[in-house]
PDB file of C-alpha atoms in Angstrom:
ATOM      1  CA  MET A   1       0.000   0.000   0.000  1.00 53.00           C
ATOM      2  CA  LYS A   2       1.509   3.297  -1.084  1.00 50.00           C
ATOM      3  CA  GLU A   3       1.003   6.838   0.076  1.00 53.00           C
ATOM      4  CA  GLY A   4       0.419   9.963  -1.921  1.00 52.00           C
ATOM      5  CA  LYS A   5      -2.023   8.557  -4.464  1.00 58.00           C
ATOM      6  CA  SER A   6      -5.277  10.455  -4.613  1.00 72.00           C
ATOM      7  CA  LEU A   7      -8.301   8.327  -3.698  1.00 83.00           C
ATOM      8  CA  THR A   8     -11.711   8.280  -5.287  1.00 87.00           C
ATOM      9  CA  SER A   9     -14.798   7.697  -3.123  1.00 85.00           C
ATOM     10  CA  GLU A  10     -15.169   4.203  -4.569  1.00 88.00           C
ATOM     11  CA  GLU A  11     -11.583   3.343  -3.734  1.00 90.00           C
ATOM     12  CA  SER A  12     -12.065   4.606  -0.179  1.00 91.00           C
ATOM     13  CA  LEU A  13     -15.101   2.396   0.315  1.00 90.00           C
ATOM     14  CA  GLU A  14     -13.245  -0.539  -1.190  1.00 91.00           C
ATOM     15  CA  ILE A  15     -10.384  -0.126   1.303  1.00 92.00           C
ATOM     16  CA  ILE A  16     -12.807   0.121   4.236  1.00 92.00           C
ATOM     17  CA  THR A  17     -14.747  -3.001   3.167  1.00 90.00           C
ATOM     18  CA  LYS A  18     -11.602  -5.008   2.479  1.00 88.00           C
ATOM     19  CA  MET A  19     -10.011  -4.160   5.828  1.00 89.00           C
ATOM     20  CA  ILE A  20     -13.165  -4.956   7.796  1.00 85.00           C
ATOM     21  CA  GLN A  21     -13.358  -8.324   5.997  1.00 83.00           C
ATOM     22  CA  ASN A  22      -9.670  -8.886   6.766  1.00 78.00           C
ATOM     23  CA  ALA A  23     -10.181  -8.305  10.469  1.00 77.00           C
ATOM     24  CA  LYS A  24     -12.737 -11.078  10.823  1.00 71.00           C
ATOM     25  CA  GLY A  25     -11.435 -13.539  13.384  1.00 61.00           C
ATOM     26  CA  ASN A  26     -10.918 -17.235  13.202  1.00 59.00           C
ATOM     27  CA  ILE A  27     -13.626 -18.903  15.283  1.00 59.00           C
ATOM     28  CA  LYS A  28     -11.905 -22.272  15.131  1.00 58.00           C
ATOM     29  CA  GLY A  29      -9.522 -21.162  17.865  1.00 62.00           C
ATOM     30  CA  ASN A  30     -12.351 -21.464  20.379  1.00 66.00           C
ATOM     31  CA  SER A  31     -12.775 -25.206  20.032  1.00 80.00           C
ATOM     32  CA  PHE A  32     -10.011 -26.300  22.453  1.00 86.00           C
ATOM     33  CA  GLN A  33     -11.683 -24.893  25.573  1.00 85.00           C
ATOM     34  CA  PHE A  34     -15.021 -26.179  24.318  1.00 85.00           C
ATOM     35  CA  LEU A  35     -13.860 -29.749  23.880  1.00 92.00           C
ATOM     36  CA  LEU A  36     -11.812 -29.746  27.086  1.00 92.00           C
ATOM     37  CA  TRP A  37     -14.748 -28.630  29.241  1.00 91.00           C
ATOM     38  CA  GLY A  38     -17.234 -30.743  27.322  1.00 92.00           C
ATOM     39  CA  TRP A  39     -15.346 -33.946  28.128  1.00 95.00           C
ATOM     40  CA  VAL A  40     -14.608 -32.955  31.716  1.00 94.00           C
ATOM     41  CA  VAL A  41     -18.267 -32.192  32.441  1.00 93.00           C
ATOM     42  CA  LEU A  42     -19.426 -35.342  30.639  1.00 95.00           C
ATOM     43  CA  ILE A  43     -17.022 -37.605  32.548  1.00 95.00           C
ATOM     44  CA  GLY A  44     -17.762 -35.815  35.847  1.00 94.00           C
ATOM     45  CA  ASN A  45     -21.497 -36.299  35.445  1.00 93.00           C
ATOM     46  CA  LEU A  46     -21.177 -39.946  34.418  1.00 94.00           C
ATOM     47  CA  GLY A  47     -18.826 -40.539  37.348  1.00 93.00           C
ATOM     48  CA  GLN A  48     -21.252 -38.947  39.778  1.00 92.00           C
ATOM     49  CA  TYR A  49     -24.090 -41.069  38.388  1.00 92.00           C
ATOM     50  CA  ILE A  50     -22.080 -44.300  38.655  1.00 93.00           C
ATOM     51  CA  ILE A  51     -20.987 -43.541  42.246  1.00 92.00           C
ATOM     52  CA  THR A  52     -24.589 -42.737  43.240  1.00 89.00           C
ATOM     53  CA  GLU A  53     -26.120 -45.775  41.575  1.00 89.00           C
ATOM     54  CA  TYR A  54     -23.548 -48.471  42.181  1.00 91.00           C
ATOM     55  CA  THR A  55     -21.792 -47.581  45.451  1.00 90.00           C
ATOM     56  CA  GLU A  56     -22.787 -46.761  49.011  1.00 88.00           C
ATOM     57  CA  TYR A  57     -20.640 -43.637  49.063  1.00 87.00           C
ATOM     58  CA  ASP A  58     -22.500 -40.606  50.477  1.00 85.00           C
ATOM     59  CA  TYR A  59     -20.699 -37.812  48.644  1.00 85.00           C
ATOM     60  CA  PRO A  60     -20.750 -38.663  44.929  1.00 85.00           C
ATOM     61  CA  TYR A  61     -20.124 -35.033  43.951  1.00 83.00           C
ATOM     62  CA  ILE A  62     -16.591 -35.412  45.352  1.00 87.00           C
ATOM     63  CA  ILE A  63     -15.680 -36.389  41.782  1.00 89.00           C
ATOM     64  CA  TRP A  64     -15.856 -32.702  40.813  1.00 89.00           C
ATOM     65  CA  LEU A  65     -12.746 -32.007  42.900  1.00 89.00           C
ATOM     66  CA  GLY A  66     -10.954 -33.729  40.043  1.00 89.00           C
ATOM     67  CA  THR A  67     -11.700 -30.701  37.869  1.00 89.00           C
ATOM     68  CA  ILE A  68      -9.252 -28.508  39.818  1.00 90.00           C
ATOM     69  CA  PRO A  69      -6.267 -29.384  37.548  1.00 92.00           C
ATOM     70  CA  VAL A  70      -8.529 -28.718  34.534  1.00 92.00           C
ATOM     71  CA  TRP A  71      -9.256 -25.194  35.801  1.00 88.00           C
ATOM     72  CA  ILE A  72      -5.505 -24.621  35.988  1.00 91.00           C
ATOM     73  CA  ILE A  73      -4.882 -26.057  32.486  1.00 91.00           C
ATOM     74  CA  SER A  74      -7.775 -24.039  31.082  1.00 89.00           C
ATOM     75  CA  MET A  75      -6.568 -20.778  32.621  1.00 87.00           C
ATOM     76  CA  MET A  76      -2.961 -21.385  31.553  1.00 90.00           C
ATOM     77  CA  TYR A  77      -4.098 -22.127  28.008  1.00 89.00           C
ATOM     78  CA  GLY A  78      -6.221 -18.961  27.944  1.00 85.00           C
ATOM     79  CA  TYR A  79      -3.352 -16.870  29.291  1.00 84.00           C
ATOM     80  CA  ARG A  80      -0.815 -18.265  26.797  1.00 85.00           C
ATOM     81  CA  LYS A  81      -3.241 -17.856  23.922  1.00 83.00           C
ATOM     82  CA  SER A  82      -3.973 -14.226  24.776  1.00 79.00           C
ATOM     83  CA  ASN A  83      -0.219 -13.617  24.983  1.00 79.00           C
ATOM     84  CA  LYS A  84       0.331 -15.067  21.511  1.00 81.00           C
ATOM     85  CA  GLN A  85      -2.611 -13.267  19.972  1.00 82.00           C
ATOM     86  CA  ARG A  86      -1.603 -10.283  17.875  1.00 85.00           C
ATOM     87  CA  VAL A  87      -5.111  -8.901  17.739  1.00 86.00           C
ATOM     88  CA  THR A  88      -7.965  -8.715  20.218  1.00 84.00           C
ATOM     89  CA  THR A  89     -11.438  -8.664  18.738  1.00 85.00           C
ATOM     90  CA  TYR A  90     -14.542  -7.450  20.535  1.00 84.00           C
ATOM     91  CA  SER A  91     -16.021 -10.933  20.264  1.00 85.00           C
ATOM     92  CA  ASP A  92     -12.962 -12.506  21.988  1.00 83.00           C
ATOM     93  CA  SER A  93     -13.408 -10.198  24.974  1.00 84.00           C
ATOM     94  CA  LEU A  94     -17.181 -10.656  25.076  1.00 90.00           C
ATOM     95  CA  ILE A  95     -16.923 -14.456  25.081  1.00 89.00           C
ATOM     96  CA  MET A  96     -14.290 -14.370  27.807  1.00 87.00           C
ATOM     97  CA  TRP A  97     -16.451 -12.157  30.048  1.00 93.00           C
ATOM     98  CA  ILE A  98     -19.573 -14.242  29.420  1.00 94.00           C
ATOM     99  CA  TRP A  99     -17.818 -17.396  30.667  1.00 92.00           C
ATOM    100  CA  LEU A 100     -16.201 -15.573  33.578  1.00 92.00           C
ATOM    101  CA  GLY A 101     -19.730 -14.441  34.487  1.00 96.00           C
ATOM    102  CA  PHE A 102     -20.781 -18.083  34.273  1.00 95.00           C
ATOM    103  CA  LEU A 103     -17.958 -19.025  36.639  1.00 92.00           C
ATOM    104  CA  PHE A 104     -19.051 -16.425  39.231  1.00 95.00           C
ATOM    105  CA  SER A 105     -22.681 -17.594  38.971  1.00 96.00           C
ATOM    106  CA  LEU A 106     -21.563 -21.199  39.306  1.00 92.00           C
ATOM    107  CA  LEU A 107     -19.614 -20.475  42.497  1.00 92.00           C
ATOM    108  CA  ILE A 108     -22.702 -18.917  44.129  1.00 94.00           C
ATOM    109  CA  VAL A 109     -25.016 -21.690  42.956  1.00 93.00           C
ATOM    110  CA  ILE A 110     -22.706 -24.428  44.249  1.00 89.00           C
ATOM    111  CA  PHE A 111     -21.259 -22.965  47.430  1.00 90.00           C
ATOM    112  CA  SER A 112     -24.191 -21.009  48.844  1.00 91.00           C
ATOM    113  CA  GLY A 113     -25.741 -24.305  49.915  1.00 86.00           C
ATOM    114  CA  ARG A 114     -29.186 -22.896  49.142  1.00 87.00           C
ATOM    115  CA  PHE A 115     -29.977 -24.570  45.873  1.00 87.00           C
ATOM    116  CA  ALA A 116     -29.606 -28.234  46.835  1.00 84.00           C
ATOM    117  CA  GLU A 117     -31.380 -30.464  44.318  1.00 86.00           C
ATOM    118  CA  THR A 118     -31.917 -27.680  41.794  1.00 90.00           C
ATOM    119  CA  ILE A 119     -28.148 -27.309  41.254  1.00 91.00           C
ATOM    120  CA  PRO A 120     -27.873 -29.580  38.146  1.00 90.00           C
ATOM    121  CA  SER A 121     -30.714 -27.840  36.329  1.00 93.00           C
ATOM    122  CA  LEU A 122     -29.493 -24.376  37.360  1.00 95.00           C
ATOM    123  CA  ILE A 123     -26.028 -25.179  36.008  1.00 94.00           C
ATOM    124  CA  LEU A 124     -27.561 -26.357  32.731  1.00 94.00           C
ATOM    125  CA  ILE A 125     -29.699 -23.208  32.467  1.00 96.00           C
ATOM    126  CA  LEU A 126     -26.697 -20.945  33.055  1.00 97.00           C
ATOM    127  CA  ALA A 127     -24.348 -22.951  30.796  1.00 95.00           C
ATOM    128  CA  GLY A 128     -27.066 -23.034  28.130  1.00 96.00           C
ATOM    129  CA  LEU A 129     -27.444 -19.259  28.237  1.00 97.00           C
ATOM    130  CA  CYS A 130     -23.668 -18.692  28.004  1.00 96.00           C
ATOM    131  CA  ALA A 131     -23.218 -21.209  25.177  1.00 94.00           C
ATOM    132  CA  PHE A 132     -26.245 -19.704  23.397  1.00 96.00           C
ATOM    133  CA  MET A 133     -24.727 -16.221  23.550  1.00 95.00           C
ATOM    134  CA  THR A 134     -21.319 -17.550  22.455  1.00 92.00           C
ATOM    135  CA  GLY A 135     -23.029 -19.217  19.475  1.00 92.00           C
ATOM    136  CA  LEU A 136     -24.738 -15.955  18.554  1.00 93.00           C
ATOM    137  CA  ILE A 137     -21.490 -13.977  18.811  1.00 90.00           C
ATOM    138  CA  ILE A 138     -19.462 -16.362  16.651  1.00 88.00           C
ATOM    139  CA  LYS A 139     -22.511 -16.885  14.393  1.00 87.00           C
ATOM    140  CA  PHE A 140     -22.293 -20.671  14.681  1.00 90.00           C
ATOM    141  CA  LYS A 141     -25.713 -22.259  14.327  1.00 94.00           C
ATOM    142  CA  PRO A 142     -24.907 -25.771  15.676  1.00 95.00           C
ATOM    143  CA  LEU A 143     -23.900 -24.161  18.969  1.00 94.00           C
ATOM    144  CA  ILE A 144     -27.001 -21.966  19.076  1.00 96.00           C
ATOM    145  CA  TYR A 145     -29.225 -25.040  18.607  1.00 97.00           C
ATOM    146  CA  GLY A 146     -27.112 -27.225  20.906  1.00 96.00           C
ATOM    147  CA  ALA A 147     -27.179 -24.623  23.680  1.00 96.00           C
ATOM    148  CA  SER A 148     -30.956 -24.315  23.327  1.00 97.00           C
ATOM    149  CA  SER A 149     -31.259 -28.033  24.081  1.00 96.00           C
ATOM    150  CA  PHE A 150     -29.779 -27.307  27.546  1.00 96.00           C
ATOM    151  CA  TRP A 151     -32.981 -25.513  28.510  1.00 96.00           C
ATOM    152  CA  VAL A 152     -35.050 -28.523  27.476  1.00 97.00           C
ATOM    153  CA  PHE A 153     -32.792 -30.875  29.455  1.00 96.00           C
ATOM    154  CA  ALA A 154     -32.951 -28.525  32.469  1.00 96.00           C
ATOM    155  CA  ALA A 155     -36.760 -28.733  32.405  1.00 96.00           C
ATOM    156  CA  ILE A 156     -36.625 -32.546  32.124  1.00 96.00           C
ATOM    157  CA  ILE A 157     -34.197 -32.769  35.073  1.00 95.00           C
ATOM    158  CA  LEU A 158     -36.603 -30.752  37.226  1.00 94.00           C
ATOM    159  CA  ALA A 159     -39.400 -33.144  36.295  1.00 95.00           C
ATOM    160  CA  VAL A 160     -37.675 -36.497  36.901  1.00 93.00           C
ATOM    161  CA  ASP A 161     -36.027 -38.162  39.901  1.00 90.00           C
ATOM    162  CA  TYR A 162     -32.910 -36.346  41.164  1.00 87.00           C
ATOM    163  CA  THR A 163     -30.782 -39.496  40.771  1.00 88.00           C
ATOM    164  CA  TYR A 164     -30.971 -39.168  36.993  1.00 92.00           C
ATOM    165  CA  ALA A 165     -29.833 -35.538  36.950  1.00 93.00           C
ATOM    166  CA  PRO A 166     -26.124 -36.322  36.340  1.00 93.00           C
ATOM    167  CA  LEU A 167     -26.974 -38.795  33.592  1.00 94.00           C
ATOM    168  CA  LEU A 168     -29.237 -36.294  31.830  1.00 95.00           C
ATOM    169  CA  SER A 169     -26.605 -33.561  32.270  1.00 95.00           C
ATOM    170  CA  ALA A 170     -24.051 -35.868  30.623  1.00 96.00           C
ATOM    171  CA  ILE A 171     -26.379 -36.454  27.650  1.00 96.00           C
ATOM    172  CA  ALA A 172     -27.065 -32.689  27.412  1.00 96.00           C
ATOM    173  CA  THR A 173     -23.331 -31.977  27.440  1.00 95.00           C
ATOM    174  CA  PHE A 174     -22.764 -34.439  24.623  1.00 96.00           C
ATOM    175  CA  ILE A 175     -25.578 -33.185  22.394  1.00 94.00           C
ATOM    176  CA  GLY A 176     -25.514 -29.490  23.195  1.00 92.00           C
ATOM    177  CA  TYR A 177     -21.850 -28.899  23.722  1.00 91.00           C
ATOM    178  CA  LEU A 178     -19.486 -31.605  22.468  1.00 94.00           C
ATOM    179  CA  VAL A 179     -21.177 -32.186  19.107  1.00 94.00           C
ATOM    180  CA  PRO A 180     -21.122 -28.443  18.253  1.00 93.00           C
ATOM    181  CA  GLY A 181     -17.539 -28.303  19.631  1.00 92.00           C
ATOM    182  CA  TYR A 182     -16.360 -30.939  17.135  1.00 93.00           C
ATOM    183  CA  MET A 183     -18.304 -29.280  14.330  1.00 92.00           C
ATOM    184  CA  LEU A 184     -16.571 -26.016  15.219  1.00 89.00           C
ATOM    185  CA  LYS A 185     -13.194 -27.727  15.098  1.00 88.00           C
ATOM    186  CA  LYS A 186     -13.951 -29.168  11.664  1.00 87.00           C
ATOM    187  CA  SER A 187     -15.451 -25.962  10.219  1.00 80.00           C
TER     188      SER A 187
ATOM    189  CA  MET B   1     -22.400  22.443  -2.898  1.00 43.00           C
ATOM    190  CA  ASP B   2     -22.468  23.378   0.791  1.00 45.00           C
ATOM    191  CA  SER B   3     -22.893  19.777   1.870  1.00 51.00           C
ATOM    192  CA  PHE B   4     -19.632  18.788   0.166  1.00 56.00           C
ATOM    193  CA  GLN B   5     -17.105  19.534   2.827  1.00 68.00           C
ATOM    194  CA  GLU B   6     -13.445  18.790   2.482  1.00 80.00           C
ATOM    195  CA  LEU B   7     -12.666  15.146   3.247  1.00 87.00           C
ATOM    196  CA  ASP B   8     -10.525  14.640   6.345  1.00 91.00           C
ATOM    197  CA  PRO B   9      -7.005  14.652   4.830  1.00 92.00           C
ATOM    198  CA  LEU B  10      -5.751  12.428   7.633  1.00 93.00           C
ATOM    199  CA  LEU B  11      -8.147   9.683   6.627  1.00 94.00           C
ATOM    200  CA  HIS B  12      -8.229  10.298   2.896  1.00 92.00           C
ATOM    201  CA  SER B  13      -5.050   8.371   2.253  1.00 92.00           C
ATOM    202  CA  GLN B  14      -4.771   4.695   1.308  1.00 92.00           C
ATOM    203  CA  LEU B  15      -2.697   3.372   4.166  1.00 95.00           C
ATOM    204  CA  ARG B  16      -4.071   5.546   6.972  1.00 96.00           C
ATOM    205  CA  LEU B  17      -7.624   4.687   5.919  1.00 95.00           C
ATOM    206  CA  ALA B  18      -6.738   0.989   5.862  1.00 95.00           C
ATOM    207  CA  VAL B  19      -5.235   1.197   9.362  1.00 96.00           C
ATOM    208  CA  MET B  20      -8.268   3.039  10.698  1.00 96.00           C
ATOM    209  CA  SER B  21     -10.728   0.587   9.064  1.00 95.00           C
ATOM    210  CA  LEU B  22      -8.835  -2.312  10.584  1.00 94.00           C
ATOM    211  CA  LEU B  23      -8.778  -0.739  14.044  1.00 95.00           C
ATOM    212  CA  MET B  24     -12.498   0.103  13.766  1.00 93.00           C
ATOM    213  CA  SER B  25     -13.266  -3.633  13.612  1.00 88.00           C
ATOM    214  CA  VAL B  26     -11.087  -4.866  16.484  1.00 91.00           C
ATOM    215  CA  GLU B  27     -10.455  -3.911  20.087  1.00 91.00           C
ATOM    216  CA  SER B  28      -6.703  -3.641  19.664  1.00 93.00           C
ATOM    217  CA  ALA B  29      -4.073  -4.871  17.233  1.00 94.00           C
ATOM    218  CA  GLU B  30      -0.319  -5.261  17.279  1.00 95.00           C
ATOM    219  CA  PHE B  31       1.925  -3.449  14.821  1.00 96.00           C
ATOM    220  CA  VAL B  32       2.932  -6.701  13.074  1.00 94.00           C
ATOM    221  CA  TYR B  33      -0.725  -7.657  12.611  1.00 93.00           C
ATOM    222  CA  ILE B  34      -1.531  -4.285  11.002  1.00 95.00           C
ATOM    223  CA  LYS B  35       1.587  -4.590   8.843  1.00 95.00           C
ATOM    224  CA  GLU B  36       0.552  -8.045   7.663  1.00 93.00           C
ATOM    225  CA  LYS B  37      -3.070  -7.082   6.937  1.00 92.00           C
ATOM    226  CA  THR B  38      -2.263  -3.857   5.101  1.00 93.00           C
ATOM    227  CA  GLY B  39       0.787  -5.192   3.287  1.00 93.00           C
ATOM    228  CA  ALA B  40       2.665  -1.979   4.095  1.00 95.00           C
ATOM    229  CA  THR B  41       6.363  -1.660   4.828  1.00 96.00           C
ATOM    230  CA  ALA B  42       7.341  -1.215   8.484  1.00 95.00           C
ATOM    231  CA  GLY B  43       8.852   2.227   7.825  1.00 96.00           C
ATOM    232  CA  ASN B  44       5.840   3.621   5.998  1.00 96.00           C
ATOM    233  CA  LEU B  45       3.393   2.136   8.472  1.00 97.00           C
ATOM    234  CA  SER B  46       5.365   3.613  11.365  1.00 96.00           C
ATOM    235  CA  VAL B  47       5.162   7.092   9.848  1.00 97.00           C
ATOM    236  CA  GLN B  48       1.415   6.835   9.199  1.00 97.00           C
ATOM    237  CA  ILE B  49       0.710   5.459  12.668  1.00 97.00           C
ATOM    238  CA  ASP B  50       2.620   8.389  14.164  1.00 97.00           C
ATOM    239  CA  LYS B  51       0.438  10.791  12.161  1.00 97.00           C
ATOM    240  CA  LEU B  52      -2.784   9.114  13.336  1.00 97.00           C
ATOM    241  CA  SER B  53      -1.543   8.993  16.891  1.00 97.00           C
ATOM    242  CA  GLY B  54      -0.476  12.676  16.714  1.00 97.00           C
ATOM    243  CA  ALA B  55      -4.056  13.572  15.765  1.00 96.00           C
ATOM    244  CA  GLU B  56      -5.266  11.404  18.681  1.00 97.00           C
ATOM    245  CA  TYR B  57      -7.209   9.174  16.289  1.00 97.00           C
ATOM    246  CA  ILE B  58      -5.432   6.145  17.667  1.00 97.00           C
ATOM    247  CA  GLU B  59      -3.674   5.252  20.886  1.00 97.00           C
ATOM    248  CA  VAL B  60      -0.261   3.616  20.628  1.00 97.00           C
ATOM    249  CA  ILE B  61       0.737   1.481  23.583  1.00 96.00           C
ATOM    250  CA  LYS B  62       4.392   0.489  23.857  1.00 94.00           C
ATOM    251  CA  SER B  63       5.217  -2.477  26.041  1.00 92.00           C
ATOM    252  CA  PHE B  64       7.358  -5.600  26.159  1.00 89.00           C
ATOM    253  CA  ARG B  65       6.651  -9.263  25.535  1.00 84.00           C
ATOM    254  CA  GLY B  66       9.525 -10.955  27.260  1.00 83.00           C
ATOM    255  CA  LYS B  67      12.487  -8.967  25.993  1.00 87.00           C
ATOM    256  CA  LYS B  68      10.894  -7.958  22.698  1.00 87.00           C
ATOM    257  CA  PRO B  69       9.330  -4.511  22.369  1.00 90.00           C
ATOM    258  CA  LEU B  70       5.637  -4.595  21.509  1.00 92.00           C
ATOM    259  CA  THR B  71       3.562  -1.885  19.863  1.00 95.00           C
ATOM    260  CA  THR B  72      -0.207  -2.162  20.195  1.00 95.00           C
ATOM    261  CA  CYS B  73      -2.680   0.201  18.532  1.00 97.00           C
ATOM    262  CA  LYS B  74      -6.202   1.023  19.543  1.00 96.00           C
ATOM    263  CA  ILE B  75      -8.710   3.412  18.026  1.00 96.00           C
ATOM    264  CA  THR B  76      -9.809   6.352  20.230  1.00 97.00           C
ATOM    265  CA  LYS B  77     -13.247   7.912  20.616  1.00 97.00           C
ATOM    266  CA  LYS B  78     -12.017  10.873  18.546  1.00 97.00           C
ATOM    267  CA  GLY B  79     -10.828   8.424  15.886  1.00 97.00           C
ATOM    268  CA  ILE B  80     -14.194   6.641  15.752  1.00 96.00           C
ATOM    269  CA  GLU B  81     -16.000   9.978  15.345  1.00 96.00           C
ATOM    270  CA  ALA B  82     -13.604  11.084  12.602  1.00 96.00           C
ATOM    271  CA  PHE B  83     -13.995   7.740  10.799  1.00 96.00           C
ATOM    272  CA  GLU B  84     -17.789   7.919  10.975  1.00 95.00           C
ATOM    273  CA  ALA B  85     -17.781  11.498   9.706  1.00 94.00           C
ATOM    274  CA  TYR B  86     -15.492  10.432   6.852  1.00 94.00           C
ATOM    275  CA  VAL B  87     -17.802   7.567   5.839  1.00 93.00           C
ATOM    276  CA  ILE B  88     -20.837   9.899   5.854  1.00 91.00           C
ATOM    277  CA  GLN B  89     -18.921  12.358   3.697  1.00 90.00           C
ATOM    278  CA  ILE B  90     -17.886   9.624   1.240  1.00 89.00           C
ATOM    279  CA  GLN B  91     -21.504   8.489   0.999  1.00 87.00           C
ATOM    280  CA  LYS B  92     -22.521  12.024   0.054  1.00 86.00           C
ATOM    281  CA  TYR B  93     -19.990  11.991  -2.763  1.00 82.00           C
ATOM    282  CA  LEU B  94     -21.295   8.664  -4.011  1.00 81.00           C
ATOM    283  CA  LYS B  95     -24.936   9.725  -4.077  1.00 76.00           C
ATOM    284  CA  PRO B  96     -26.024  10.763  -7.574  1.00 67.00           C
TER     285      PRO B  96
END
């Protein structure tokens, strides 16, 4: 691109359009965190279900303590990625804040001790909303539809016996989160 | 002819307009990213960025990544207003 050349209005518009097109991000980069958390949540839920159904152990949710190293890996990955990134888009920041908001909500829901048996459905409702918004921001329809299924699963969980909540959450995670995650990776 | 004001000379230039359009679409971008997307030479881009920064259209943040110096650019509120005014003006020129 050279300086000094006089521009016509058409050329100006062409430059503006081309640069805006150029700045469009690569949504594929988001799939790592998606797949990581998808599998962790799926395995955690299945584990909780198996402990509840097939053992006498009173605290099946202890399995979620196993996610602590995943939080560390996830945060380290996010930090390293943001360090490598040569450009920050508005959608990158929005998605990050949406999921940080989810994390804060999750902490209250889990540790307040006030939500008891509604916890699994509340988590699905919140995760569904965050995934839904992420899907809208990156304009990725499979995620928008997948995230919507979380609301349906949340309603089903509220209607059936509490014992099945982890199993239904695992199915929801697979359909609403992991499938779109792999589609995102392939896209 | 009253509605045809002079186009902002700071924006009515190929490279500076490209830089501003790029920065309009992102939150912030590093010098190397802008260089790659505009295809400009480092020297020329440096000069044009200084001009835009001098007019307070963009903010230039100098920092370090490890031991390497890092230049990050961000559009300012004044820059956004100037860009919008420029686009409106261009549209007036294009209208028959």
